[in-house]
PDB file of C-alpha atoms in Angstrom:
ATOM      1  CA  MET G   1     -16.981 -66.636  36.356  1.00  0.00           C
ATOM      2  CA  SER G   2     -20.433 -66.934  34.766  1.00  0.00           C
ATOM      3  CA  VAL G   3     -23.321 -64.891  36.102  1.00  0.00           C
ATOM      4  CA  ARG G   4     -26.653 -66.683  36.288  1.00  0.00           C
ATOM      5  CA  ARG G   5     -29.397 -64.709  34.646  1.00  0.00           C
ATOM      6  CA  PRO G   6     -32.566 -64.240  36.727  1.00  0.00           C
ATOM      7  CA  ASP G   7     -35.524 -66.427  35.809  1.00  0.00           C
ATOM      8  CA  PRO G   8     -37.937 -64.676  33.410  1.00  0.00           C
ATOM      9  CA  LEU G   9     -40.863 -65.580  35.725  1.00  0.00           C
ATOM     10  CA  ALA G  10     -40.235 -64.691  39.355  1.00  0.00           C
ATOM     11  CA  GLN G  11     -43.822 -65.699  40.015  1.00  0.00           C
ATOM     12  CA  VAL G  12     -46.842 -66.860  38.007  1.00  0.00           C
ATOM     13  CA  SER G  13     -49.626 -64.291  38.146  1.00  0.00           C
ATOM     14  CA  ASP G  14     -53.242 -64.544  37.061  1.00  0.00           C
ATOM     15  CA  PHE G  15     -52.240 -62.836  33.809  1.00  0.00           C
ATOM     16  CA  GLU G  16     -49.663 -65.524  32.918  1.00  0.00           C
ATOM     17  CA  ILE G  17     -52.190 -68.251  33.779  1.00  0.00           C
ATOM     18  CA  ARG G  18     -54.710 -66.638  31.439  1.00  0.00           C
ATOM     19  CA  LEU G  19     -52.114 -66.500  28.640  1.00  0.00           C
ATOM     20  CA  LEU G  20     -51.180 -70.136  29.269  1.00  0.00           C
ATOM     21  CA  ARG G  21     -54.827 -71.165  28.972  1.00  0.00           C
ATOM     22  CA  LEU G  22     -54.966 -69.392  25.609  1.00  0.00           C
ATOM     23  CA  PHE G  23     -51.749 -71.156  24.580  1.00  0.00           C
ATOM     24  CA  ARG G  24     -53.236 -74.538  25.523  1.00  0.00           C
ATOM     25  CA  SER G  25     -56.336 -73.828  23.395  1.00  0.00           C
ATOM     26  CA  VAL G  26     -54.191 -72.824  20.419  1.00  0.00           C
ATOM     27  CA  VAL G  27     -52.122 -76.011  20.702  1.00  0.00           C
ATOM     28  CA  GLU G  28     -55.177 -78.260  21.102  1.00  0.00           C
ATOM     29  CA  CYS G  29     -56.966 -76.559  18.188  1.00  0.00           C
ATOM     30  CA  GLY G  30     -53.881 -76.847  15.969  1.00  0.00           C
ATOM     31  CA  GLY G  31     -53.351 -73.169  15.221  1.00  0.00           C
ATOM     32  CA  PHE G  32     -54.542 -69.591  15.563  1.00  0.00           C
ATOM     33  CA  SER G  33     -57.348 -69.702  12.993  1.00  0.00           C
ATOM     34  CA  ALA G  34     -58.918 -72.846  14.419  1.00  0.00           C
ATOM     35  CA  ALA G  35     -58.759 -71.379  17.936  1.00  0.00           C
ATOM     36  CA  GLU G  36     -60.744 -68.252  17.023  1.00  0.00           C
ATOM     37  CA  SER G  37     -64.172 -69.828  17.498  1.00  0.00           C
ATOM     38  CA  VAL G  38     -63.131 -71.616  20.682  1.00  0.00           C
ATOM     39  CA  LEU G  39     -61.626 -68.520  22.319  1.00  0.00           C
ATOM     40  CA  GLY G  40     -64.166 -66.072  20.935  1.00  0.00           C
ATOM     41  CA  ILE G  41     -61.519 -63.585  19.800  1.00  0.00           C
ATOM     42  CA  GLY G  42     -59.884 -62.781  16.451  1.00  0.00           C
ATOM     43  CA  ARG G  43     -56.624 -64.114  15.089  1.00  0.00           C
ATOM     44  CA  SER G  44     -54.792 -60.839  15.553  1.00  0.00           C
ATOM     45  CA  ALA G  45     -55.715 -60.727  19.250  1.00  0.00           C
ATOM     46  CA  ILE G  46     -54.585 -64.351  19.673  1.00  0.00           C
ATOM     47  CA  SER G  47     -51.296 -63.550  17.930  1.00  0.00           C
ATOM     48  CA  GLN G  48     -50.724 -60.533  20.172  1.00  0.00           C
ATOM     49  CA  GLN G  49     -51.374 -62.512  23.367  1.00  0.00           C
ATOM     50  CA  MET G  50     -49.105 -65.330  22.195  1.00  0.00           C
ATOM     51  CA  SER G  51     -46.370 -62.761  21.623  1.00  0.00           C
ATOM     52  CA  ASP G  52     -46.971 -61.403  25.143  1.00  0.00           C
ATOM     53  CA  LEU G  53     -46.577 -64.910  26.579  1.00  0.00           C
ATOM     54  CA  GLU G  54     -43.380 -65.578  24.646  1.00  0.00           C
ATOM     55  CA  GLN G  55     -41.949 -62.255  25.825  1.00  0.00           C
ATOM     56  CA  ARG G  56     -42.792 -63.027  29.458  1.00  0.00           C
ATOM     57  CA  LEU G  57     -41.312 -66.520  29.264  1.00  0.00           C
ATOM     58  CA  GLY G  58     -38.307 -65.471  27.184  1.00  0.00           C
ATOM     59  CA  LEU G  59     -38.950 -68.394  24.842  1.00  0.00           C
ATOM     60  CA  ARG G  60     -40.120 -68.976  21.293  1.00  0.00           C
ATOM     61  CA  LEU G  61     -43.127 -71.297  21.629  1.00  0.00           C
ATOM     62  CA  CYS G  62     -44.291 -71.873  18.076  1.00  0.00           C
ATOM     63  CA  GLN G  63     -43.664 -71.294  14.408  1.00  0.00           C
ATOM     64  CA  ARG G  64     -46.416 -69.556  12.510  1.00  0.00           C
ATOM     65  CA  GLY G  65     -46.532 -68.508   8.903  1.00  0.00           C
ATOM     66  CA  ARG G  66     -47.166 -69.918   5.469  1.00  0.00           C
ATOM     67  CA  ALA G  67     -45.767 -73.278   6.486  1.00  0.00           C
ATOM     68  CA  GLY G  68     -48.501 -73.496   9.155  1.00  0.00           C
ATOM     69  CA  PHE G  69     -48.539 -73.759  12.932  1.00  0.00           C
ATOM     70  CA  ALA G  70     -45.919 -75.886  14.720  1.00  0.00           C
ATOM     71  CA  LEU G  71     -44.616 -76.009  18.268  1.00  0.00           C
ATOM     72  CA  THR G  72     -40.941 -75.492  18.988  1.00  0.00           C
ATOM     73  CA  GLU G  73     -39.158 -77.859  21.357  1.00  0.00           C
ATOM     74  CA  GLU G  74     -39.507 -75.261  24.115  1.00  0.00           C
ATOM     75  CA  GLY G  75     -43.175 -74.868  23.181  1.00  0.00           C
ATOM     76  CA  ARG G  76     -43.824 -78.582  23.684  1.00  0.00           C
ATOM     77  CA  GLU G  77     -42.186 -78.477  27.138  1.00  0.00           C
ATOM     78  CA  VAL G  78     -44.114 -75.370  28.130  1.00  0.00           C
ATOM     79  CA  TYR G  79     -47.328 -77.048  26.972  1.00  0.00           C
ATOM     80  CA  GLN G  80     -46.638 -80.097  29.171  1.00  0.00           C
ATOM     81  CA  SER G  81     -45.748 -77.872  32.129  1.00  0.00           C
ATOM     82  CA  ALA G  82     -48.962 -75.873  31.607  1.00  0.00           C
ATOM     83  CA  LEU G  83     -51.001 -79.086  31.710  1.00  0.00           C
ATOM     84  CA  GLN G  84     -49.353 -79.972  35.048  1.00  0.00           C
ATOM     85  CA  LEU G  85     -50.116 -76.484  36.364  1.00  0.00           C
ATOM     86  CA  PHE G  86     -53.788 -76.671  35.399  1.00  0.00           C
ATOM     87  CA  GLY G  87     -54.026 -80.156  36.909  1.00  0.00           C
ATOM     88  CA  ALA G  88     -52.564 -78.849  40.180  1.00  0.00           C
ATOM     89  CA  LEU G  89     -55.021 -75.946  40.211  1.00  0.00           C
ATOM     90  CA  GLU G  90     -57.917 -78.344  39.679  1.00  0.00           C
ATOM     91  CA  SER G  91     -56.674 -80.583  42.498  1.00  0.00           C
ATOM     92  CA  PHE G  92     -56.441 -77.530  44.748  1.00  0.00           C
ATOM     93  CA  ARG G  93     -59.998 -76.491  43.885  1.00  0.00           C
ATOM     94  CA  ASN G  94     -61.326 -79.999  44.515  1.00  0.00           C
ATOM     95  CA  GLY G  95     -59.432 -80.231  47.779  1.00  0.00           C
ATOM     96  CA  VAL G  96     -60.831 -76.953  49.103  1.00  0.00           C
ATOM     97  CA  ASN G  97     -64.346 -77.888  48.036  1.00  0.00           C
ATOM     98  CA  GLY G  98     -63.859 -81.225  49.763  1.00  0.00           C
ATOM     99  CA  LEU G  99     -63.143 -79.413  53.022  1.00  0.00           C
ATOM    100  CA  HIS G 100     -66.578 -77.852  52.794  1.00  0.00           C
ATOM    101  CA  ARG G 101     -68.177 -81.234  52.215  1.00  0.00           C
ATOM    102  CA  GLU G 102     -66.179 -83.103  54.870  1.00  0.00           C
ATOM    103  CA  LEU G 103     -65.718 -81.124  58.054  1.00  0.00           C
ATOM    104  CA  ARG G 104     -62.745 -82.018  60.214  1.00  0.00           C
ATOM    105  CA  GLY G 105     -61.409 -80.533  63.420  1.00  0.00           C
ATOM    106  CA  GLU G 106     -62.648 -79.678  66.889  1.00  0.00           C
ATOM    107  CA  LEU G 107     -65.374 -77.544  68.445  1.00  0.00           C
ATOM    108  CA  HIS G 108     -64.806 -76.347  72.004  1.00  0.00           C
ATOM    109  CA  ILE G 109     -68.064 -75.013  73.424  1.00  0.00           C
ATOM    110  CA  GLY G 110     -68.712 -73.561  76.875  1.00  0.00           C
ATOM    111  CA  LEU G 111     -72.217 -73.757  78.323  1.00  0.00           C
ATOM    112  CA  THR G 112     -73.983 -72.280  81.296  1.00  0.00           C
ATOM    113  CA  ASP G 113     -75.274 -75.203  83.340  1.00  0.00           C
ATOM    114  CA  ASN G 114     -78.784 -76.641  83.084  1.00  0.00           C
ATOM    115  CA  LEU G 115     -79.548 -75.781  79.473  1.00  0.00           C
ATOM    116  CA  VAL G 116     -80.206 -79.395  78.515  1.00  0.00           C
ATOM    117  CA  THR G 117     -83.794 -79.132  79.815  1.00  0.00           C
ATOM    118  CA  VAL G 118     -84.664 -76.144  77.596  1.00  0.00           C
ATOM    119  CA  PRO G 119     -87.600 -77.318  75.423  1.00  0.00           C
ATOM    120  CA  HIS G 120     -86.263 -75.576  72.310  1.00  0.00           C
ATOM    121  CA  MET G 121     -83.155 -77.829  72.318  1.00  0.00           C
ATOM    122  CA  ARG G 122     -81.473 -75.487  69.831  1.00  0.00           C
ATOM    123  CA  ILE G 123     -77.981 -76.310  71.075  1.00  0.00           C
ATOM    124  CA  THR G 124     -78.597 -80.070  71.039  1.00  0.00           C
ATOM    125  CA  ASN G 125     -80.127 -79.925  67.560  1.00  0.00           C
ATOM    126  CA  ALA G 126     -77.304 -77.742  66.215  1.00  0.00           C
ATOM    127  CA  LEU G 127     -74.683 -80.164  67.560  1.00  0.00           C
ATOM    128  CA  SER G 128     -76.581 -83.026  65.924  1.00  0.00           C
ATOM    129  CA  ARG G 129     -76.573 -81.220  62.558  1.00  0.00           C
ATOM    130  CA  LEU G 130     -72.866 -80.463  62.911  1.00  0.00           C
ATOM    131  CA  LYS G 131     -72.074 -84.149  63.460  1.00  0.00           C
ATOM    132  CA  GLU G 132     -74.278 -85.077  60.509  1.00  0.00           C
ATOM    133  CA  ARG G 133     -72.310 -82.742  58.262  1.00  0.00           C
ATOM    134  CA  GLY G 134     -68.942 -83.678  59.731  1.00  0.00           C
ATOM    135  CA  PRO G 135     -68.859 -87.150  61.303  1.00  0.00           C
ATOM    136  CA  ASP G 136     -65.155 -86.711  62.101  1.00  0.00           C
ATOM    137  CA  VAL G 137     -65.659 -83.463  64.058  1.00  0.00           C
ATOM    138  CA  ARG G 138     -64.635 -83.794  67.716  1.00  0.00           C
ATOM    139  CA  ILE G 139     -66.835 -81.883  70.182  1.00  0.00           C
ATOM    140  CA  GLN G 140     -65.702 -80.848  73.652  1.00  0.00           C
ATOM    141  CA  ILE G 141     -68.245 -79.299  76.031  1.00  0.00           C
ATOM    142  CA  ARG G 142     -67.245 -77.395  79.159  1.00  0.00           C
ATOM    143  CA  MET G 143     -69.959 -76.682  81.734  1.00  0.00           C
ATOM    144  CA  THR G 144     -68.865 -73.606  83.634  1.00  0.00           C
ATOM    145  CA  PRO G 145     -70.167 -70.315  85.106  1.00  0.00           C
ATOM    146  CA  PRO G 146     -71.006 -67.595  82.545  1.00  0.00           C
ATOM    147  CA  SER G 147     -67.979 -65.406  83.391  1.00  0.00           C
ATOM    148  CA  GLU G 148     -65.631 -68.324  82.731  1.00  0.00           C
ATOM    149  CA  VAL G 149     -67.397 -69.077  79.449  1.00  0.00           C
ATOM    150  CA  GLU G 150     -66.868 -65.492  78.295  1.00  0.00           C
ATOM    151  CA  GLN G 151     -63.225 -65.522  79.440  1.00  0.00           C
ATOM    152  CA  GLY G 152     -62.641 -68.798  77.606  1.00  0.00           C
ATOM    153  CA  VAL G 153     -64.009 -67.331  74.377  1.00  0.00           C
ATOM    154  CA  LEU G 154     -61.847 -64.230  74.836  1.00  0.00           C
ATOM    155  CA  ASP G 155     -58.612 -66.154  75.428  1.00  0.00           C
ATOM    156  CA  GLY G 156     -59.329 -68.643  72.633  1.00  0.00           C
ATOM    157  CA  SER G 157     -59.654 -71.790  74.754  1.00  0.00           C
ATOM    158  CA  LEU G 158     -63.326 -71.925  73.701  1.00  0.00           C
ATOM    159  CA  HIS G 159     -64.622 -71.374  70.178  1.00  0.00           C
ATOM    160  CA  VAL G 160     -68.149 -70.451  71.263  1.00  0.00           C
ATOM    161  CA  GLY G 161     -70.232 -70.209  74.414  1.00  0.00           C
ATOM    162  CA  VAL G 162     -73.842 -69.875  75.537  1.00  0.00           C
ATOM    163  CA  VAL G 163     -74.489 -67.542  78.457  1.00  0.00           C
ATOM    164  CA  PRO G 164     -77.230 -65.397  80.000  1.00  0.00           C
ATOM    165  CA  GLN G 165     -77.118 -62.071  78.172  1.00  0.00           C
ATOM    166  CA  SER G 166     -76.107 -59.303  80.552  1.00  0.00           C
ATOM    167  CA  HIS G 167     -73.574 -56.492  80.129  1.00  0.00           C
ATOM    168  CA  PRO G 168     -71.714 -57.271  76.867  1.00  0.00           C
ATOM    169  CA  LEU G 169     -67.956 -57.535  77.249  1.00  0.00           C
ATOM    170  CA  SER G 170     -65.678 -55.682  74.872  1.00  0.00           C
ATOM    171  CA  GLY G 171     -64.220 -58.022  72.291  1.00  0.00           C
ATOM    172  CA  LEU G 172     -67.197 -60.399  72.228  1.00  0.00           C
ATOM    173  CA  GLU G 173     -70.223 -60.718  69.956  1.00  0.00           C
ATOM    174  CA  TYR G 174     -73.566 -61.872  71.365  1.00  0.00           C
ATOM    175  CA  GLN G 175     -76.382 -63.425  69.363  1.00  0.00           C
ATOM    176  CA  PRO G 176     -79.705 -63.999  71.209  1.00  0.00           C
ATOM    177  CA  LEU G 177     -80.924 -67.597  71.047  1.00  0.00           C
ATOM    178  CA  TYR G 178     -84.073 -67.777  73.189  1.00  0.00           C
ATOM    179  CA  GLY G 179     -85.590 -66.566  76.420  1.00  0.00           C
ATOM    180  CA  GLU G 180     -86.373 -68.467  79.600  1.00  0.00           C
ATOM    181  CA  ARG G 181     -88.569 -67.587  82.584  1.00  0.00           C
ATOM    182  CA  SER G 182     -87.325 -67.975  86.150  1.00  0.00           C
ATOM    183  CA  GLN G 183     -89.681 -68.042  89.131  1.00  0.00           C
ATOM    184  CA  LEU G 184     -89.243 -68.059  92.898  1.00  0.00           C
ATOM    185  CA  TYR G 185     -89.297 -71.530  94.453  1.00  0.00           C
ATOM    186  CA  CYS G 186     -89.209 -73.234  97.816  1.00  0.00           C
ATOM    187  CA  ALA G 187     -88.930 -76.960  98.585  1.00  0.00           C
ATOM    188  CA  VAL G 188     -90.943 -79.358 100.688  1.00  0.00           C
ATOM    189  CA  GLY G 189     -90.008 -78.842 104.328  1.00  0.00           C
ATOM    190  CA  HIS G 190     -89.782 -75.066 103.968  1.00  0.00           C
ATOM    191  CA  PRO G 191     -92.206 -73.049 106.196  1.00  0.00           C
ATOM    192  CA  LEU G 192     -93.838 -71.506 103.103  1.00  0.00           C
ATOM    193  CA  PHE G 193     -94.333 -74.718 101.130  1.00  0.00           C
ATOM    194  CA  TYR G 194     -97.988 -75.167 102.170  1.00  0.00           C
ATOM    195  CA  VAL G 195     -98.886 -71.485 102.608  1.00  0.00           C
ATOM    196  CA  ASP G 196    -101.440 -70.156 100.142  1.00  0.00           C
ATOM    197  CA  ASP G 197    -100.148 -67.347  97.898  1.00  0.00           C
ATOM    198  CA  ALA G 198    -102.992 -65.091  99.087  1.00  0.00           C
ATOM    199  CA  GLN G 199    -101.508 -65.226 102.588  1.00  0.00           C
ATOM    200  CA  LEU G 200     -97.953 -64.491 101.443  1.00  0.00           C
ATOM    201  CA  SER G 201     -97.189 -60.809 101.942  1.00  0.00           C
ATOM    202  CA  ASP G 202     -94.091 -59.325 100.353  1.00  0.00           C
ATOM    203  CA  THR G 203     -92.752 -58.578 103.836  1.00  0.00           C
ATOM    204  CA  ARG G 204     -93.034 -62.214 104.899  1.00  0.00           C
ATOM    205  CA  LEU G 205     -91.567 -63.454 101.619  1.00  0.00           C
ATOM    206  CA  ASN G 206     -88.631 -61.052 101.689  1.00  0.00           C
ATOM    207  CA  ALA G 207     -87.750 -62.067 105.249  1.00  0.00           C
ATOM    208  CA  GLN G 208     -87.009 -65.693 104.254  1.00  0.00           C
ATOM    209  CA  GLU G 209     -83.422 -66.804 103.798  1.00  0.00           C
ATOM    210  CA  ALA G 210     -82.660 -66.766 100.080  1.00  0.00           C
ATOM    211  CA  ILE G 211     -79.889 -67.552  97.588  1.00  0.00           C
ATOM    212  CA  ALA G 212     -78.148 -65.048  95.330  1.00  0.00           C
ATOM    213  CA  PRO G 213     -76.149 -65.964  92.209  1.00  0.00           C
ATOM    214  CA  THR G 214     -72.549 -64.788  91.952  1.00  0.00           C
ATOM    215  CA  PHE G 215     -72.654 -64.612  88.134  1.00  0.00           C
ATOM    216  CA  ARG G 216     -73.523 -61.397  86.289  1.00  0.00           C
ATOM    217  CA  LEU G 217     -77.156 -60.614  85.517  1.00  0.00           C
ATOM    218  CA  PRO G 218     -78.870 -57.555  83.996  1.00  0.00           C
ATOM    219  CA  PRO G 219     -79.659 -54.753  86.510  1.00  0.00           C
ATOM    220  CA  GLU G 220     -83.433 -55.288  86.292  1.00  0.00           C
ATOM    221  CA  ILE G 221     -82.953 -58.917  87.340  1.00  0.00           C
ATOM    222  CA  GLN G 222     -80.473 -58.086  90.087  1.00  0.00           C
ATOM    223  CA  ALA G 223     -83.212 -55.882  91.568  1.00  0.00           C
ATOM    224  CA  GLN G 224     -85.292 -59.032  92.129  1.00  0.00           C
ATOM    225  CA  TYR G 225     -82.565 -60.391  94.417  1.00  0.00           C
ATOM    226  CA  GLN G 226     -81.885 -57.143  96.240  1.00  0.00           C
ATOM    227  CA  VAL G 227     -85.267 -57.232  97.985  1.00  0.00           C
ATOM    228  CA  LEU G 228     -84.624 -60.765  99.281  1.00  0.00           C
ATOM    229  CA  ASN G 229     -82.775 -61.751 102.457  1.00  0.00           C
ATOM    230  CA  CYS G 230     -79.879 -63.409 100.617  1.00  0.00           C
ATOM    231  CA  THR G 231     -77.758 -65.289 103.160  1.00  0.00           C
ATOM    232  CA  ALA G 232     -76.275 -67.823 100.723  1.00  0.00           C
ATOM    233  CA  SER G 233     -74.820 -67.692  97.229  1.00  0.00           C
ATOM    234  CA  ALA G 234     -73.991 -70.032  94.365  1.00  0.00           C
ATOM    235  CA  SER G 235     -71.737 -69.726  91.330  1.00  0.00           C
ATOM    236  CA  ASP G 236     -74.130 -71.646  89.085  1.00  0.00           C
ATOM    237  CA  ARG G 237     -77.753 -72.609  88.779  1.00  0.00           C
ATOM    238  CA  GLU G 238     -77.256 -76.193  89.903  1.00  0.00           C
ATOM    239  CA  GLY G 239     -75.759 -74.892  93.155  1.00  0.00           C
ATOM    240  CA  MET G 240     -78.860 -72.785  93.675  1.00  0.00           C
ATOM    241  CA  ALA G 241     -81.062 -75.857  93.147  1.00  0.00           C
ATOM    242  CA  PHE G 242     -79.048 -77.815  95.724  1.00  0.00           C
ATOM    243  CA  LEU G 243     -79.652 -75.152  98.351  1.00  0.00           C
ATOM    244  CA  ILE G 244     -83.351 -74.667  97.554  1.00  0.00           C
ATOM    245  CA  LEU G 245     -83.924 -78.426  97.802  1.00  0.00           C
ATOM    246  CA  THR G 246     -82.625 -78.416 101.383  1.00  0.00           C
ATOM    247  CA  GLY G 247     -85.940 -76.819 102.357  1.00  0.00           C
ATOM    248  CA  ARG G 248     -84.070 -73.984 104.106  1.00  0.00           C
ATOM    249  CA  TYR G 249     -83.913 -71.365 101.363  1.00  0.00           C
ATOM    250  CA  ILE G 250     -86.024 -69.766  98.653  1.00  0.00           C
ATOM    251  CA  GLY G 251     -84.540 -68.894  95.300  1.00  0.00           C
ATOM    252  CA  TYR G 252     -85.085 -68.366  91.585  1.00  0.00           C
ATOM    253  CA  LEU G 253     -84.795 -71.246  89.128  1.00  0.00           C
ATOM    254  CA  ALA G 254     -85.531 -71.496  85.409  1.00  0.00           C
ATOM    255  CA  ASP G 255     -88.958 -73.076  84.923  1.00  0.00           C
ATOM    256  CA  HIS G 256     -87.713 -75.727  82.503  1.00  0.00           C
ATOM    257  CA  TYR G 257     -85.075 -76.799  85.035  1.00  0.00           C
ATOM    258  CA  ALA G 258     -87.363 -76.776  88.091  1.00  0.00           C
ATOM    259  CA  GLN G 259     -90.208 -78.620  86.359  1.00  0.00           C
ATOM    260  CA  GLN G 260     -88.900 -82.097  87.210  1.00  0.00           C
ATOM    261  CA  TRP G 261     -89.036 -81.391  90.962  1.00  0.00           C
ATOM    262  CA  VAL G 262     -92.387 -79.607  90.707  1.00  0.00           C
ATOM    263  CA  GLN G 263     -93.855 -82.721  89.087  1.00  0.00           C
ATOM    264  CA  GLN G 264     -92.394 -84.835  91.904  1.00  0.00           C
ATOM    265  CA  GLY G 265     -94.011 -82.571  94.495  1.00  0.00           C
ATOM    266  CA  ARG G 266     -90.655 -81.444  95.858  1.00  0.00           C
ATOM    267  CA  LEU G 267     -90.796 -77.786  94.708  1.00  0.00           C
ATOM    268  CA  ARG G 268     -93.530 -75.176  94.461  1.00  0.00           C
ATOM    269  CA  VAL G 269     -93.692 -71.722  92.907  1.00  0.00           C
ATOM    270  CA  LEU G 270     -94.139 -68.704  95.161  1.00  0.00           C
ATOM    271  CA  LYS G 271     -96.251 -65.757  93.953  1.00  0.00           C
ATOM    272  CA  PRO G 272     -95.998 -66.679  90.218  1.00  0.00           C
ATOM    273  CA  ASP G 273     -97.844 -63.537  89.105  1.00  0.00           C
ATOM    274  CA  SER G 274     -95.274 -61.137  90.560  1.00  0.00           C
ATOM    275  CA  ARG G 275     -92.059 -62.980  91.459  1.00  0.00           C
ATOM    276  CA  PHE G 276     -90.518 -63.934  88.119  1.00  0.00           C
ATOM    277  CA  TYR G 277     -88.110 -62.598  85.510  1.00  0.00           C
ATOM    278  CA  GLU G 278     -87.297 -63.260  81.871  1.00  0.00           C
ATOM    279  CA  LEU G 279     -83.702 -63.939  80.856  1.00  0.00           C
ATOM    280  CA  THR G 280     -82.221 -64.086  77.348  1.00  0.00           C
ATOM    281  CA  LEU G 281     -79.669 -66.791  76.541  1.00  0.00           C
ATOM    282  CA  ALA G 282     -77.167 -65.838  73.859  1.00  0.00           C
ATOM    283  CA  SER G 283     -74.339 -67.433  71.924  1.00  0.00           C
ATOM    284  CA  VAL G 284     -71.040 -65.617  72.341  1.00  0.00           C
ATOM    285  CA  THR G 285     -68.052 -65.564  69.977  1.00  0.00           C
ATOM    286  CA  ARG G 286     -64.905 -63.456  69.777  1.00  0.00           C
ATOM    287  CA  LYS G 287     -64.895 -60.379  67.574  1.00  0.00           C
ATOM    288  CA  GLY G 288     -62.406 -60.429  64.717  1.00  0.00           C
ATOM    289  CA  ARG G 289     -61.901 -64.176  65.054  1.00  0.00           C
ATOM    290  CA  ARG G 290     -60.113 -66.056  62.292  1.00  0.00           C
ATOM    291  CA  PRO G 291     -62.482 -68.093  60.111  1.00  0.00           C
ATOM    292  CA  GLN G 292     -62.813 -71.656  61.385  1.00  0.00           C
ATOM    293  CA  LEU G 293     -64.951 -73.932  59.262  1.00  0.00           C
ATOM    294  CA  VAL G 294     -66.223 -76.147  62.099  1.00  0.00           C
ATOM    295  CA  LEU G 295     -67.266 -73.123  64.185  1.00  0.00           C
ATOM    296  CA  GLU G 296     -68.950 -71.400  61.248  1.00  0.00           C
ATOM    297  CA  SER G 297     -70.832 -74.616  60.448  1.00  0.00           C
ATOM    298  CA  PHE G 298     -72.048 -74.882  64.055  1.00  0.00           C
ATOM    299  CA  LEU G 299     -73.189 -71.243  64.083  1.00  0.00           C
ATOM    300  CA  GLU G 300     -74.983 -71.832  60.784  1.00  0.00           C
ATOM    301  CA  ALA G 301     -76.713 -74.896  62.233  1.00  0.00           C
ATOM    302  CA  LEU G 302     -77.628 -72.897  65.352  1.00  0.00           C
ATOM    303  CA  ALA G 303     -79.241 -70.228  63.166  1.00  0.00           C
ATOM    304  CA  GLU G 304     -81.139 -72.869  61.201  1.00  0.00           C
ATOM    305  CA  THR G 305     -82.654 -74.337  64.366  1.00  0.00           C
ATOM    306  CA  GLY G 306     -84.214 -70.958  65.137  1.00  0.00           C
ATOM    307  CA  SER G 307     -85.838 -70.512  61.741  1.00  0.00           C
TER     308      SER G 307
END
């Protein structure tokens, strides 16, 4: 019973590839001496590296001596196999570079509601740049309360989210995007709609029925709600707008979102010099996430829109 000898090369390392490149140059130059100027090393070093390659392959690749340089039969086959290997490596390099030029895949993004009216339009512009770079990218947007956005990023159902920056959750990274101002509003039909601000005492204002959000906010902003008579709540900012527009409640809305109704004469600001707060919107991604080219391209575009 014959025993099959193990292959001389269990795997091809960077060292073997380097020796094969030298071998290719020697063959294409027609010998060691002619290859010296191409390789930038002396004949003795070329000879030593050729010997190393032959030892690793377990084959005699060429004849060298007074009769001149000549490939053995095994040498010709190794040369052809080396050309195939280098061609495959070049195809691999071109393919990977092509992935950077032609983005493919999906982007799942979760957004806090009512960001489309933000004047900066950083999210809109970043999505536009992403589609310009990768026309085949498929974008899925989920409008949902901030806590669900953060949970989606944590469990991997969302690649990225945009939320009001509050208490950072473990496992998530937050990158500030821009700030927005929220002011206290009431709608036409509310008892305070036509009352001059000079006649609005804090006691009278705080006695009105108001709306509180159920999503997380920084402590300094929560304090703004604690002084109000909050008898209703909403899980998102659109829900708060619905209730304010009934003319029965007062509540805080982002200025960029409320502006459309102010211009229509349906909303007014109450005590703008004292009843307001600033909120930072931030992008959120998962810490230690695996690289994903579409996501990284979107984050890059998002950064560019802020520069």
